[in-house]
Coordinates of C-alpha atoms in Angstrom, one line a residue:
X1 CA 124.4 91.6 46.4
X2 CA 124.7 88.3 48.1
X3 CA 124.0 88.2 51.8
X4 CA 127.2 88.4 53.9
X5 CA 128.4 87.4 57.3
X6 CA 129.5 90.6 59.0
X7 CA 131.9 90.1 61.9
X8 CA 133.0 92.9 64.2
X9 CA 136.2 92.5 66.1
X10 CA 137.5 94.6 69.0
X11 CA 140.3 96.6 67.6
X12 CA 140.0 100.2 69.0
X13 CA 142.1 101.6 66.2
X14 CA 139.2 101.2 63.8
X15 CA 136.6 103.2 65.6
X16 CA 135.9 105.4 62.6
X17 CA 134.6 102.5 60.4
X18 CA 130.9 102.4 59.5
X19 CA 129.3 99.1 58.6
X20 CA 126.8 98.6 55.8
X21 CA 124.2 95.8 56.2
X22 CA 121.6 94.3 53.9
X23 CA 118.7 91.8 53.9
X24 CA 119.9 88.4 54.9
X25 CA 123.2 89.5 56.4
X26 CA 124.3 87.8 59.6
X27 CA 125.9 90.1 62.1
X28 CA 128.3 88.6 64.6
X29 CA 130.2 90.2 67.4
X30 CA 133.5 88.6 68.1
X31 CA 134.0 89.2 71.9
X32 CA 134.7 92.9 72.4
X33 CA 133.3 93.7 69.0
X34 CA 129.9 93.7 70.8
X35 CA 130.7 97.0 72.5
X36 CA 131.8 98.6 69.2
X37 CA 128.5 97.5 67.5
X38 CA 126.4 98.7 70.3
X39 CA 128.1 102.1 70.1
X40 CA 127.0 102.2 66.4
X41 CA 123.5 101.4 67.4
X42 CA 123.7 97.9 66.0
X43 CA 122.7 94.8 68.0
X44 CA 124.4 91.6 66.6
X45 CA 122.5 88.4 65.9
X46 CA 125.0 86.5 68.0
X47 CA 128.0 87.2 70.3
X48 CA 130.8 84.7 70.2
X49 CA 134.0 84.5 72.2
X50 CA 135.7 84.0 75.6
X51 CA 134.4 87.4 76.8
X52 CA 137.8 88.5 78.1
X53 CA 137.2 91.9 76.5
X54 CA 133.8 92.5 78.1
X55 CA 132.9 93.4 81.6
X56 CA 129.9 91.1 81.6
X57 CA 127.8 88.8 79.4
X58 CA 125.1 90.8 77.5
X59 CA 121.5 89.8 77.9
X60 CA 120.1 91.3 74.7
X61 CA 121.5 88.9 72.1
X62 CA 122.3 85.2 71.6
X63 CA 125.6 84.3 73.3
X64 CA 127.9 81.4 72.4
X65 CA 130.7 81.3 75.1
X66 CA 134.1 79.6 74.6
X67 CA 136.9 79.0 77.1
X68 CA 139.9 81.3 77.1
X69 CA 142.3 78.5 76.5
X70 CA 141.5 77.5 72.9
X71 CA 143.1 77.1 69.5
X72 CA 140.8 79.5 67.5
X73 CA 140.8 83.2 67.9
X74 CA 137.4 84.9 68.6
X75 CA 137.4 86.1 65.0
X76 CA 138.0 82.5 63.7
X77 CA 135.2 81.2 65.9
X78 CA 132.9 83.7 64.4
X79 CA 134.1 82.8 60.9
X80 CA 133.4 79.1 61.5
X81 CA 129.9 79.9 62.8
X82 CA 129.2 81.9 59.6
X83 CA 130.4 79.1 57.5
X84 CA 128.3 76.6 59.4
X85 CA 125.3 78.9 58.6
X86 CA 126.1 78.6 54.9
X87 CA 127.6 82.1 54.3
X88 CA 130.4 82.4 51.7
X89 CA 130.9 86.2 51.7
X90 CA 132.6 87.6 54.8
X91 CA 133.2 91.2 55.8
X92 CA 135.5 91.5 58.8
X93 CA 135.7 94.8 60.8
X94 CA 137.8 95.7 63.7
X95 CA 140.6 93.4 62.7
X96 CA 143.3 95.6 61.1
X97 CA 144.4 97.8 64.0
X98 CA 145.6 97.0 67.5
X99 CA 147.9 94.1 68.2
X100 CA 150.0 93.0 65.2
X101 CA 149.7 89.3 66.2
X102 CA 145.9 89.5 66.0
X103 CA 146.2 91.3 62.7
X104 CA 148.4 88.5 61.3
X105 CA 145.9 86.0 62.7
X106 CA 143.1 87.8 60.8
X107 CA 145.1 87.7 57.6
X108 CA 145.6 84.0 58.1
X109 CA 141.8 83.7 58.6
X110 CA 141.4 85.4 55.1
X111 CA 143.6 82.6 53.7
X112 CA 141.5 80.0 55.5
X113 CA 138.4 81.4 53.8
X114 CA 140.0 81.7 50.4
X115 CA 141.3 78.1 50.4
X116 CA 137.8 76.9 51.2
X117 CA 136.3 78.8 48.3
X118 CA 134.7 81.6 50.4
X119 CA 135.3 85.3 50.1
X120 CA 136.7 87.4 53.0
X121 CA 137.6 91.0 53.3
X122 CA 139.2 92.8 56.2
X123 CA 137.8 96.4 56.3
X124 CA 139.5 99.2 58.1
X125 CA 139.0 102.9 58.2
X126 CA 141.3 103.6 55.3
X127 CA 142.5 100.2 54.1
X128 CA 141.0 96.9 52.9
X129 CA 142.7 93.5 52.6
X130 CA 141.7 90.2 51.0
X131 CA 143.3 87.0 50.0
X132 CA 142.8 85.1 46.7
X133 CA 144.1 81.6 45.9
X134 CA 142.7 81.3 42.4
X135 CA 140.6 83.6 40.3
X136 CA 140.7 87.3 40.8
X137 CA 139.5 90.6 42.0
X138 CA 138.3 93.6 40.0
X139 CA 138.3 97.3 40.9
X140 CA 136.3 100.1 39.4
X141 CA 137.8 103.1 37.6
X142 CA 136.8 105.3 40.5
X143 CA 139.5 103.9 42.8
X144 CA 142.4 106.0 43.8
X145 CA 145.4 105.3 46.0
X146 CA 147.9 102.6 46.7
X147 CA 147.6 98.8 46.2
X148 CA 150.1 96.2 47.2
X149 CA 150.2 92.4 46.8
X150 CA 152.2 89.9 48.9
X151 CA 152.8 86.2 48.4
X152 CA 151.7 84.2 51.4
X153 CA 153.0 80.8 50.1
X154 CA 156.6 80.1 49.2
X155 CA 155.7 80.7 45.6
X156 CA 152.5 82.1 44.0
X157 CA 152.0 81.4 40.3
X158 CA 150.4 83.3 37.5
X159 CA 150.1 86.7 39.2
X160 CA 148.7 89.2 36.7
X161 CA 147.9 92.9 37.4
X162 CA 146.1 95.0 34.7
X163 CA 144.9 98.6 34.7
X164 CA 147.4 99.7 37.4
X165 CA 150.4 101.9 37.2
X166 CA 152.8 98.9 37.1
X167 CA 151.3 96.0 35.1
X168 CA 152.3 92.4 35.8
X169 CA 151.8 89.4 33.5
X170 CA 151.8 85.8 34.6
X171 CA 154.5 86.4 37.3
X172 CA 155.8 84.2 40.1
X173 CA 155.9 86.0 43.4
X174 CA 157.7 84.6 46.5
X175 CA 157.2 85.3 50.2
X176 CA 160.9 86.3 50.6
X177 CA 160.9 89.5 48.4
X178 CA 158.3 92.3 48.5
X179 CA 158.2 93.1 44.7
X180 CA 154.5 93.7 44.8
X181 CA 154.5 96.6 47.2
X182 CA 153.2 100.1 46.3
X183 CA 151.4 99.8 43.0
X184 CA 148.7 102.5 42.3
X185 CA 145.3 103.0 40.8
X186 CA 145.4 105.2 37.6
X187 CA 141.7 105.9 37.0
X188 CA 141.0 102.7 34.9
X189 CA 139.2 99.6 35.6
X190 CA 141.8 97.2 37.0
X191 CA 142.1 93.6 38.1
X192 CA 144.4 91.2 39.8
X193 CA 144.4 87.4 39.3
X194 CA 146.4 84.5 40.4
X195 CA 146.6 80.9 39.0
X196 CA 147.8 79.1 42.2
X197 CA 148.9 80.1 45.6
X198 CA 147.7 82.5 48.3
X199 CA 148.1 86.2 47.5
X200 CA 147.4 88.9 50.0
X201 CA 146.0 92.1 48.4
X202 CA 145.9 95.4 50.4
X203 CA 144.5 98.6 49.1
X204 CA 143.9 102.1 50.4
X205 CA 140.5 103.8 51.0
X206 CA 137.1 102.4 50.5
X207 CA 137.0 100.2 47.4
X208 CA 134.0 99.1 45.3
X209 CA 134.9 95.8 43.7
X210 CA 133.6 92.6 42.2
X211 CA 135.3 89.5 43.5
X212 CA 135.5 86.3 41.4
X213 CA 135.7 83.4 43.8
X214 CA 138.1 80.5 43.1
X215 CA 137.0 78.0 40.4

């Protein structure tokens, strides 16, 4: 497995999530995500943010402060740091619960990564989300539960879904009609691919997958 940039956000609704780390991984706390990591017994390599979610600045890790008035969210600041360090695989925790505007900002961050050729996944307690712009994502036959896809551009071309309850072949999806909601795993290896455009993929429970980055 390639080394990943692991970023912990501050969403309190995802307290049941456990992170998995490996050799070479970069662990970043995005502001209040520092407290969540410490509660797990994990010390991040770096803490990034405006620290409006912390009572004080920690002394046991590298700290990169930013002003409260800024264009980037703390999660986006952490993503940019990871990209600058050369990482192309990102696992984002603590970003799916809590404020809906922050959740939407994190989905846009997934799109930012996908358009740049990187791979990003938002990981929650019972749900994962990723965005692909070209290429695809594959799931093992062990997966169970619901999977949905949503167009993030006005039109997303060449959407294909195989091995799921409702197959789809070379379809055009729009961001004005939720035709891709509530598909399901059926105990087969499955995959989703897209030719052009940003496609949001959301699936239930922990998923083991191989992700093909854009060509």
